[in-house]
Short mmCIF file of C-alpha atoms in Angstrom, two decimals:
data_model
loop_
_atom_site.label_atom_id
_atom_site.label_comp_id
_atom_site.label_asym_id
_atom_site.label_seq_id
_atom_site.Cartn_x
_atom_site.Cartn_y
_atom_site.Cartn_z
CA MET A 1 -8.22 -18.97 4.81
CA ARG A 2 -6.63 -16.65 6.61
CA ASN A 3 -3.51 -14.76 4.83
CA ALA A 4 -0.76 -15.45 7.54
CA GLY A 5 1.00 -11.81 8.22
CA LEU A 6 -1.31 -9.84 6.11
CA PHE A 7 -3.20 -8.64 8.93
CA ASP A 8 -0.51 -8.77 11.72
CA GLN A 9 -0.79 -4.96 11.48
CA ALA A 10 -4.38 -4.64 12.36
CA ALA A 11 -3.96 -7.08 15.22
CA ALA A 12 -1.20 -5.17 16.51
CA VAL A 13 -3.25 -1.94 16.38
CA ALA A 14 -6.12 -3.66 18.09
CA GLU A 15 -4.01 -4.86 21.08
CA ARG A 16 -2.26 -1.36 21.29
CA VAL A 17 -5.98 -0.04 21.63
CA ILE A 18 -6.78 -2.40 24.56
CA ARG A 19 -3.59 -1.75 26.29
CA GLU A 20 -4.13 2.24 25.98
CA GLN A 21 -7.68 1.73 27.06
CA GLY A 22 -6.48 -0.17 30.18
CA ILE A 23 -8.98 -2.94 29.33
CA SER A 24 -8.48 -5.97 31.51
CA THR A 25 -11.65 -7.89 31.49
CA LEU A 26 -13.99 -9.57 28.91
CA PRO A 27 -16.09 -8.59 27.56
CA VAL A 28 -14.75 -5.58 25.67
CA ASP A 29 -17.10 -2.68 24.89
CA PRO A 30 -16.34 -1.27 21.49
CA MET A 31 -19.24 1.15 21.88
CA ALA A 32 -17.32 2.35 25.03
CA ILE A 33 -14.06 2.65 23.17
CA ALA A 34 -15.48 4.84 20.49
CA ARG A 35 -17.10 7.20 22.69
CA SER A 36 -13.81 7.26 24.72
CA VAL A 37 -12.19 8.79 22.00
CA GLY A 38 -14.72 11.21 21.09
CA ILE A 39 -16.72 9.02 18.28
CA GLU A 40 -20.59 9.58 18.67
CA VAL A 41 -22.21 5.82 18.54
CA LYS A 42 -25.72 5.73 17.20
CA GLU A 43 -28.32 2.77 16.34
CA LYS A 44 -29.66 3.05 12.85
CA PRO A 45 -33.36 2.69 13.10
CA ALA A 46 -34.50 -1.08 12.89
CA SER A 47 -36.30 -0.30 9.93
CA SER A 48 -33.28 0.34 7.99
CA SER A 49 -31.83 -2.50 6.89
CA GLY A 50 -29.03 -1.51 4.69
CA VAL A 51 -25.18 -1.70 5.60
CA SER A 52 -24.11 -3.37 8.98
CA GLY A 53 -22.13 -0.14 9.99
CA VAL A 54 -21.28 2.99 8.60
CA LEU A 55 -18.20 5.51 9.68
CA ILE A 56 -19.51 9.21 8.96
CA ARG A 57 -17.00 12.02 9.15
CA LEU A 58 -17.85 15.68 9.20
CA GLY A 59 -14.73 17.73 9.82
CA ASP A 60 -13.17 16.61 13.08
CA GLU A 61 -16.23 15.13 14.14
CA PHE A 62 -17.25 11.54 13.60
CA CYS A 63 -19.88 9.21 14.03
CA ILE A 64 -20.58 5.10 14.04
CA ALA A 65 -24.05 4.23 13.16
CA TYR A 66 -24.93 0.54 13.34
CA ALA A 67 -27.50 -1.71 12.04
CA THR A 68 -30.15 -2.96 14.34
CA HIS A 69 -32.26 -5.31 12.17
CA ILE A 70 -30.02 -7.98 12.99
CA ARG A 71 -30.88 -8.90 16.85
CA SER A 72 -27.41 -10.33 17.40
CA LEU A 73 -25.81 -8.28 20.09
CA GLY A 74 -22.40 -9.85 18.90
CA PHE A 75 -23.16 -8.86 15.31
CA ARG A 76 -23.57 -5.23 16.37
CA ARG A 77 -20.70 -4.95 18.52
CA PHE A 78 -18.56 -6.45 15.36
CA SER A 79 -19.99 -4.10 13.02
CA VAL A 80 -18.89 -1.19 15.49
CA ALA A 81 -15.42 -2.54 16.05
CA HIS A 82 -15.07 -3.18 12.18
CA GLU A 83 -15.79 0.83 11.59
CA LEU A 84 -13.05 1.34 14.65
CA GLY A 85 -10.65 -0.28 12.70
CA HIS A 86 -11.16 2.02 9.64
CA TYR A 87 -10.80 4.52 12.29
CA PHE A 88 -7.47 3.19 13.92
CA LEU A 89 -5.86 1.76 11.05
CA GLU A 90 -3.12 3.38 9.19
CA GLY A 91 -3.94 4.31 5.62
CA HIS A 92 -7.81 3.91 5.87
CA PHE A 93 -8.88 7.19 5.53
CA GLU A 94 -7.40 7.60 2.04
CA ALA A 95 -8.96 4.42 0.87
CA ILE A 96 -12.41 4.72 2.48
CA PHE A 97 -13.02 8.72 1.93
CA ALA A 98 -10.67 10.13 -0.09
CA ASP A 99 -10.61 7.45 -3.08
CA GLY A 100 -14.27 7.83 -3.62
CA PRO A 101 -17.32 5.86 -2.48
CA VAL A 102 -16.26 2.78 -4.25
CA HIS A 103 -15.85 0.37 -1.16
CA GLU A 104 -18.51 -2.35 -0.19
CA SER A 105 -18.96 -2.81 3.34
CA ARG A 106 -20.50 -5.94 5.18
CA ALA A 107 -18.47 -6.54 8.41
CA GLY A 108 -17.76 -10.40 8.88
CA PHE A 109 -14.80 -11.89 6.99
CA PHE A 110 -16.27 -12.33 3.46
CA SER A 111 -15.20 -9.05 1.69
CA ASN A 112 -12.62 -9.48 -0.82
CA VAL A 113 -11.40 -5.64 -0.25
CA LYS A 114 -8.25 -5.69 1.57
CA TYR A 115 -9.28 -2.59 3.84
CA GLU A 116 -12.44 -4.26 4.73
CA LEU A 117 -10.81 -7.65 5.73
CA GLU A 118 -8.32 -5.77 7.80
CA ALA A 119 -10.98 -3.79 9.58
CA ASP A 120 -12.53 -7.47 10.37
CA HIS A 121 -9.19 -8.72 11.68
CA PHE A 122 -9.10 -5.55 13.78
CA ALA A 123 -12.51 -6.16 15.05
CA ALA A 124 -11.98 -9.66 15.97
CA ARG A 125 -8.56 -8.87 17.64
CA LEU A 126 -10.50 -5.89 19.48
CA LEU A 127 -13.14 -8.05 20.98
CA MET A 128 -10.90 -10.95 21.34
CA PRO A 129 -7.33 -9.46 22.63
CA ASN A 130 -4.77 -12.29 23.08
CA SER A 131 -3.92 -11.64 26.73
CA LEU A 132 -7.75 -12.29 27.71
CA PHE A 133 -8.81 -14.81 24.85
CA TYR A 134 -5.95 -17.18 25.77
CA ALA A 135 -6.83 -16.86 29.62
CA ALA A 136 -10.65 -17.70 28.57
CA LEU A 137 -9.75 -20.67 26.42
CA ARG A 138 -8.02 -22.55 28.93
CA SER A 139 -11.52 -23.74 30.43
CA VAL A 140 -13.93 -24.07 27.50
CA GLY A 141 -13.38 -27.71 26.31
CA ASP A 142 -13.66 -28.08 22.80
CA GLY A 143 -16.08 -28.02 19.33
CA LEU A 144 -19.07 -25.84 18.97
CA ALA A 145 -19.58 -25.97 22.86
CA ALA A 146 -16.44 -24.32 23.44
CA VAL A 147 -16.79 -21.43 20.29
CA GLU A 148 -20.47 -20.85 22.05
CA SER A 149 -18.96 -20.29 25.74
CA LEU A 150 -15.99 -17.99 24.32
CA ALA A 151 -18.76 -16.29 22.50
CA THR A 152 -20.70 -15.30 25.46
CA THR A 153 -17.62 -14.49 27.36
CA CYS A 154 -16.45 -12.09 24.85
CA CYS A 155 -20.08 -11.15 23.84
CA ALA A 156 -18.82 -11.82 20.39
CA SER A 157 -20.60 -13.31 17.23
CA LEU A 158 -20.20 -17.08 16.59
CA PRO A 159 -18.30 -16.85 13.16
CA ALA A 160 -15.77 -14.13 14.72
CA THR A 161 -15.48 -16.40 17.94
CA ALA A 162 -14.59 -19.28 15.71
CA ILE A 163 -12.33 -17.65 13.95
CA ARG A 164 -10.18 -16.51 16.82
CA TYR A 165 -10.68 -19.95 18.13
CA THR A 166 -8.76 -21.39 15.50
CA GLU A 167 -5.82 -18.80 15.58
CA CYS A 168 -5.40 -19.46 19.12
CA VAL A 169 -5.83 -23.44 20.00
CA SER A 170 -3.17 -25.64 19.99
CA GLU A 171 -5.37 -28.61 18.50
CA PRO A 172 -6.21 -29.52 15.09
CA VAL A 173 -9.40 -27.45 14.34
CA ALA A 174 -11.13 -26.21 11.55
CA ILE A 175 -14.11 -23.96 11.19
CA VAL A 176 -16.17 -23.66 8.06
CA ILE A 177 -18.74 -20.77 7.30
CA SER A 178 -21.24 -22.15 4.28
CA THR A 179 -23.97 -21.02 2.68
CA GLY A 180 -26.06 -24.14 0.95
CA ASN A 181 -23.63 -26.53 -0.14
CA SER A 182 -20.94 -24.00 -0.83
CA VAL A 183 -17.97 -23.07 1.47
CA ASP A 184 -17.80 -19.30 2.37
CA TYR A 185 -14.81 -19.13 4.65
CA CYS A 186 -12.53 -21.60 6.37
CA ALA A 187 -10.19 -21.24 9.04
CA MET A 188 -7.84 -23.90 10.27
CA SER A 189 -5.67 -24.35 13.36
CA ARG A 190 -1.80 -24.15 13.09
CA ALA A 191 -1.76 -28.09 14.01
CA LEU A 192 -3.92 -28.73 11.13
CA ARG A 193 -2.35 -26.31 8.73
CA ASP A 194 1.00 -27.89 9.35
CA LEU A 195 0.04 -31.38 7.96
CA ASP A 196 1.73 -32.10 4.82
CA ASP A 197 -0.83 -34.19 3.14
CA ILE A 198 -4.04 -32.20 3.00
CA ASN A 199 -5.94 -30.07 0.80
CA TRP A 200 -6.95 -27.00 2.45
CA ILE A 201 -10.59 -26.29 2.26
CA ARG A 202 -11.42 -23.20 -0.21
CA LYS A 203 -14.10 -20.84 -0.79
CA GLY A 204 -16.54 -21.95 -3.21
CA GLN A 205 -15.75 -25.82 -2.58
CA SER A 206 -18.57 -28.07 -2.02
CA LEU A 207 -19.68 -29.57 1.55
CA PRO A 208 -18.81 -33.33 1.41
CA ARG A 209 -21.50 -35.55 0.65
CA ASN A 210 -22.01 -37.46 3.56
CA CYS A 211 -21.34 -34.74 6.78
CA ALA A 212 -23.67 -33.66 9.24
CA THR A 213 -23.69 -30.09 7.83
CA ARG A 214 -25.67 -31.07 4.93
CA GLN A 215 -28.40 -32.32 6.98
CA LEU A 216 -29.09 -28.57 7.82
CA SER A 217 -27.71 -26.96 4.56
CA GLY A 218 -30.78 -27.68 2.41
CA ASN A 219 -33.52 -26.44 5.20
CA PRO A 220 -33.45 -22.62 5.74
CA GLU A 221 -36.04 -22.94 8.50
CA ARG A 222 -33.68 -25.02 10.54
CA ILE A 223 -30.81 -22.48 9.63
CA ARG A 224 -33.29 -19.50 10.81
CA ARG A 225 -34.14 -21.20 14.07
CA ALA A 226 -30.24 -21.74 14.80
CA GLU A 227 -30.76 -25.40 14.91
CA ARG A 228 -27.67 -27.71 15.39
CA VAL A 229 -26.46 -31.26 14.34
CA GLU A 230 -23.70 -33.23 15.47
CA GLY A 231 -22.02 -36.00 13.44
CA ALA A 232 -18.74 -37.66 12.85
CA SER A 233 -17.01 -37.72 9.11
CA ALA A 234 -13.90 -39.01 7.78
CA PHE A 235 -11.07 -36.80 7.64
CA GLN A 236 -10.64 -37.35 3.93
CA ASP A 237 -13.95 -36.27 2.74
CA TRP A 238 -13.05 -32.78 4.15
CA PHE A 239 -9.40 -32.70 3.58
CA GLY A 240 -8.49 -35.11 1.14
CA GLY A 241 -5.03 -36.52 1.53
CA ASN A 242 -4.23 -40.04 2.99
CA LEU A 243 -4.92 -39.44 6.72
CA ARG A 244 -7.27 -42.29 7.95
CA SER A 245 -9.10 -40.44 10.67
CA GLU A 246 -12.33 -39.87 12.12
CA VAL A 247 -13.02 -35.90 12.45
CA SER A 248 -15.86 -34.76 15.31
CA GLU A 249 -18.49 -32.45 13.33
CA ASP A 250 -20.77 -29.77 15.30
CA ALA A 251 -22.68 -27.60 13.22
CA ILE A 252 -25.32 -24.87 13.89
CA GLY A 253 -27.55 -22.43 11.69
CA LEU A 254 -26.58 -18.80 12.01
CA GLY A 255 -30.22 -17.60 12.20
CA GLU A 256 -31.00 -14.61 10.09
CA TYR A 257 -27.65 -14.47 8.61
CA GLY A 258 -28.70 -17.82 6.61
CA LYS A 259 -25.32 -19.33 6.78
CA ILE A 260 -24.01 -22.26 8.75
CA LEU A 261 -21.01 -22.35 11.02
CA THR A 262 -19.35 -25.81 11.29
CA VAL A 263 -16.73 -27.03 13.66
CA LEU A 264 -14.28 -29.75 13.03
CA TYR A 265 -12.27 -31.28 15.82
CA SER A 266 -10.99 -34.17 17.98
CA ILE A 267 -8.99 -35.12 14.73
CA GLU A 268 -6.50 -37.69 15.75
CA LEU A 269 -3.31 -37.40 14.08
CA PRO A 270 -0.63 -39.79 13.42
CA GLU A 271 1.84 -40.04 16.11
CA ASP A 272 5.11 -37.70 15.33
CA SER A 273 7.32 -40.23 13.19
CA ASP A 274 10.47 -38.02 14.08
CA GLU A 275 9.79 -38.78 17.89
CA ASP A 276 9.71 -42.44 16.89
CA SER A 277 12.68 -42.40 15.28
CA ASP A 278 14.21 -40.65 18.16
CA GLU A 279 13.19 -43.14 20.53
CA GLN A 280 14.63 -46.05 17.89
CA VAL A 281 18.02 -43.93 17.97
CA ILE A 282 17.96 -43.80 21.68
CA GLU A 283 17.12 -47.39 22.09
CA ALA A 284 19.88 -48.24 19.55
CA TRP A 285 22.54 -46.61 21.39
CA THR A 286 21.59 -47.53 24.91
CA PRO A 287 24.49 -49.64 26.10
CA ARG A 288 23.19 -53.27 27.17
CA HIS A 289 25.29 -54.82 30.09
CA ARG A 290 25.02 -58.39 30.43
CA ARG A 291 24.51 -59.56 34.10
CA MET B 1 -8.75 26.47 -3.53
CA PRO B 2 -8.84 23.38 -1.75
CA GLU B 3 -5.92 20.78 -3.30
CA SER B 4 -6.90 18.13 -5.66
CA ARG B 5 -3.81 16.07 -5.60
CA PRO B 6 -4.31 12.83 -3.58
CA PRO B 7 -4.17 13.09 0.38
CA GLU B 8 -0.87 10.94 0.33
CA TYR B 9 0.83 13.69 -1.38
CA ILE B 10 -0.82 16.72 0.40
CA PHE B 11 -0.59 15.29 3.99
CA PRO B 12 3.12 15.28 4.46
CA GLU B 13 3.43 18.78 3.05
CA ARG B 14 0.74 20.08 5.26
CA LEU B 15 1.80 18.31 8.60
CA LYS B 16 5.29 20.01 7.95
CA LYS B 17 3.65 23.50 7.27
CA ALA B 18 1.58 23.46 10.08
CA ARG B 19 4.19 22.37 12.41
CA GLU B 20 6.71 24.81 10.85
CA LEU B 21 3.88 27.51 11.38
CA ARG B 22 3.69 26.62 15.12
CA GLY B 23 7.12 27.03 15.58
CA LEU B 24 7.28 23.31 16.74
CA GLY B 25 9.98 20.33 16.20
CA GLN B 26 8.73 16.91 16.00
CA PRO B 27 9.65 15.80 19.68
CA ASP B 28 7.12 18.82 20.80
CA VAL B 29 4.22 17.78 18.23
CA ALA B 30 4.99 13.93 19.35
CA LYS B 31 4.68 15.10 23.12
CA ARG B 32 1.39 17.01 22.72
CA SER B 33 -0.03 14.25 20.27
CA GLY B 34 1.02 11.26 22.20
CA ILE B 35 2.34 10.08 18.91
CA GLN B 36 5.92 8.80 18.62
CA ALA B 37 8.54 11.52 17.05
CA SER B 38 9.53 8.36 14.53
CA ALA B 39 6.24 8.33 13.41
CA ILE B 40 5.63 11.74 12.82
CA SER B 41 8.88 11.93 10.78
CA HIS B 42 7.71 9.11 8.56
CA PHE B 43 4.29 10.82 8.21
CA GLU B 44 6.26 13.98 6.71
CA THR B 45 8.40 11.92 4.60
CA GLY B 46 5.35 10.05 3.21
CA ASN B 47 6.93 6.57 4.54
CA ARG B 48 3.82 6.05 6.53
CA LYS B 49 0.09 6.90 6.25
CA PRO B 50 -1.97 8.29 8.87
CA SER B 51 -4.85 7.00 10.53
CA PHE B 52 -7.97 9.01 11.51
CA ASP B 53 -6.89 8.69 15.05
CA ASN B 54 -3.64 9.96 14.31
CA LEU B 55 -4.90 12.92 12.10
CA ARG B 56 -7.10 14.10 14.75
CA ARG B 57 -4.24 13.81 17.30
CA LEU B 58 -2.11 15.99 15.14
CA ALA B 59 -4.70 18.43 14.19
CA GLN B 60 -5.37 18.97 18.04
CA ALA B 61 -1.85 19.23 18.70
CA LEU B 62 -1.15 21.55 16.05
CA ASP B 63 -4.64 23.61 16.17
CA VAL B 64 -5.62 22.93 12.96
CA THR B 65 -8.44 21.08 11.32
CA THR B 66 -8.00 17.37 10.08
CA ASP B 67 -9.57 19.13 6.85
CA PHE B 68 -6.48 21.28 6.70
CA LEU B 69 -4.14 18.57 6.91
CA MET B 70 -6.10 16.66 4.56
CA GLY B 71 -6.04 19.29 1.90
CA ARG B 72 -9.89 19.77 1.74
CA THR B 73 -9.29 23.57 2.79
CA ASP B 74 -6.79 25.96 2.72
CA ASP B 75 -8.15 27.63 5.64
CA ILE B 76 -5.74 26.31 8.66
CA GLY B 77 -8.75 26.40 10.98
CA GLY B 78 -11.17 25.54 8.10
CA THR B 79 -13.88 22.76 7.71
CA ALA B 80 -14.78 21.68 4.49
CA THR B 81 -18.41 21.46 5.78
CA ALA B 82 -19.99 20.98 2.41
CA ASP B 83 -17.64 17.92 1.69
CA ARG B 84 -19.94 15.23 3.10
CA LEU B 85 -17.76 11.98 3.42
CA TYR B 86 -19.27 8.92 4.18
CA ARG B 87 -18.74 5.37 2.80
CA ASN B 88 -20.77 3.06 1.01
CA ILE B 89 -22.93 6.09 -0.60
CA GLN B 90 -23.64 3.75 -3.75
CA GLN B 91 -25.12 1.07 -1.64
CA LEU B 92 -26.89 2.91 1.09
CA LYS B 93 -30.57 2.54 1.24
CA THR B 94 -32.90 5.70 1.49
CA GLY B 95 -33.05 4.99 5.26
CA ASP B 96 -29.73 5.29 5.85
CA ARG B 97 -28.97 7.88 3.53
CA GLU B 98 -31.48 9.95 5.49
CA PHE B 99 -30.17 8.86 8.81
CA ILE B 100 -26.67 10.41 7.78
CA GLU B 101 -28.25 13.32 6.37
CA ASP B 102 -29.88 14.10 9.77
CA TRP B 103 -26.73 13.43 11.81
CA ILE B 104 -24.85 15.81 9.45
CA LYS B 105 -27.45 18.61 9.70
CA SER B 106 -27.66 18.28 13.22
CA LYS B 107 -23.85 18.83 13.56
CA THR B 108 -23.75 21.90 11.09
CA ASP B 109 -26.61 23.36 13.03
CA HIS B 110 -25.02 22.96 16.01
CA ALA B 111 -21.95 24.76 14.73
CA ARG B 112 -23.68 27.45 13.12
CA GLN B 113 -25.67 28.04 17.05
CA ARG B 114 -22.05 27.89 18.27
CA LYS B 115 -20.34 30.62 15.80
CA PRO B 116 -23.16 33.24 15.57
CA ASP B 117 -22.86 35.72 12.44
CA LYS B 118 -20.25 38.51 12.33
#
């Protein structure tokens, strides 16, 4: 889950970079941003399957090298944006260079290292800044189709786009990234998080037994082929609690990544009980005149 | 000798030293670097840590190197070329390591060509 507030600085710095660069249209090009501040950008050879990205410093010269063994352009751009996060975020130079080479670096929200997660949040916000992303969000519908449309517009990876989608959408929505039958990551929209009687989906938790995502999870070949499934499941199967509602579920295999992205949406929430009582109060105090 | 203390202690001192050496006030450095004067004040007191972008802008504004500001060399215009810094060295596969070594070599060769032996 997103740690509210913890990564606000990373988001604010990314938004500042967008402003300073005068960027007003999507997609944002992280390679161009890097070059504009004098950072060399190079592709690693496709035969080199090591880290997704690397920031190299020699004196005052910098280079970002990114992996090409994963074909997704969105993944490559996210890797470059992640390394830019290390360049632009305060305090990172001490953590990633001066403290010694002890940090893991796999861009994509799955690291537990604070600085790597900060760089992930910076990257997501850089590629999908508020002013441009909200405008794009208005015309995309819902579910996986919405995430895919936004990912195309932003030229960003599906997982990163899905996470930004949950941050910006006003409806109750969750996205889950899983490997096998185990949850790697979950992000929920504010409307969903604000519900009282639910269990938040946690890392390491098993997928519900009867959900559509399970149809894909047992078949790595279907995941590799980026196949998709759609279904509906009970809200309680995912979130526990007492709410008896149905959830629309779209899932897609993330190709060579080997993971599944699931979007849970169209969740019918109970009508606001406060609103009801307001109406009742108004009704009770409305004077009735005899004719 | 380059400083052996962590950069969080060295940087504030080096920044102030370089600024005073150039005879500049914090507002002057702010104007030259495009960084807010309040941020420069915080950097000098150690209340805020700089980013690499801040370091480069400050180094340029003060005509020093980032290596000097980070305490990796005592030479105000010097570069710690032997100090090869890159992330993930433990995780790097041979191909990545070779790629990085090549980049560093091309940069040091280029620098050597620009600065002929005296």
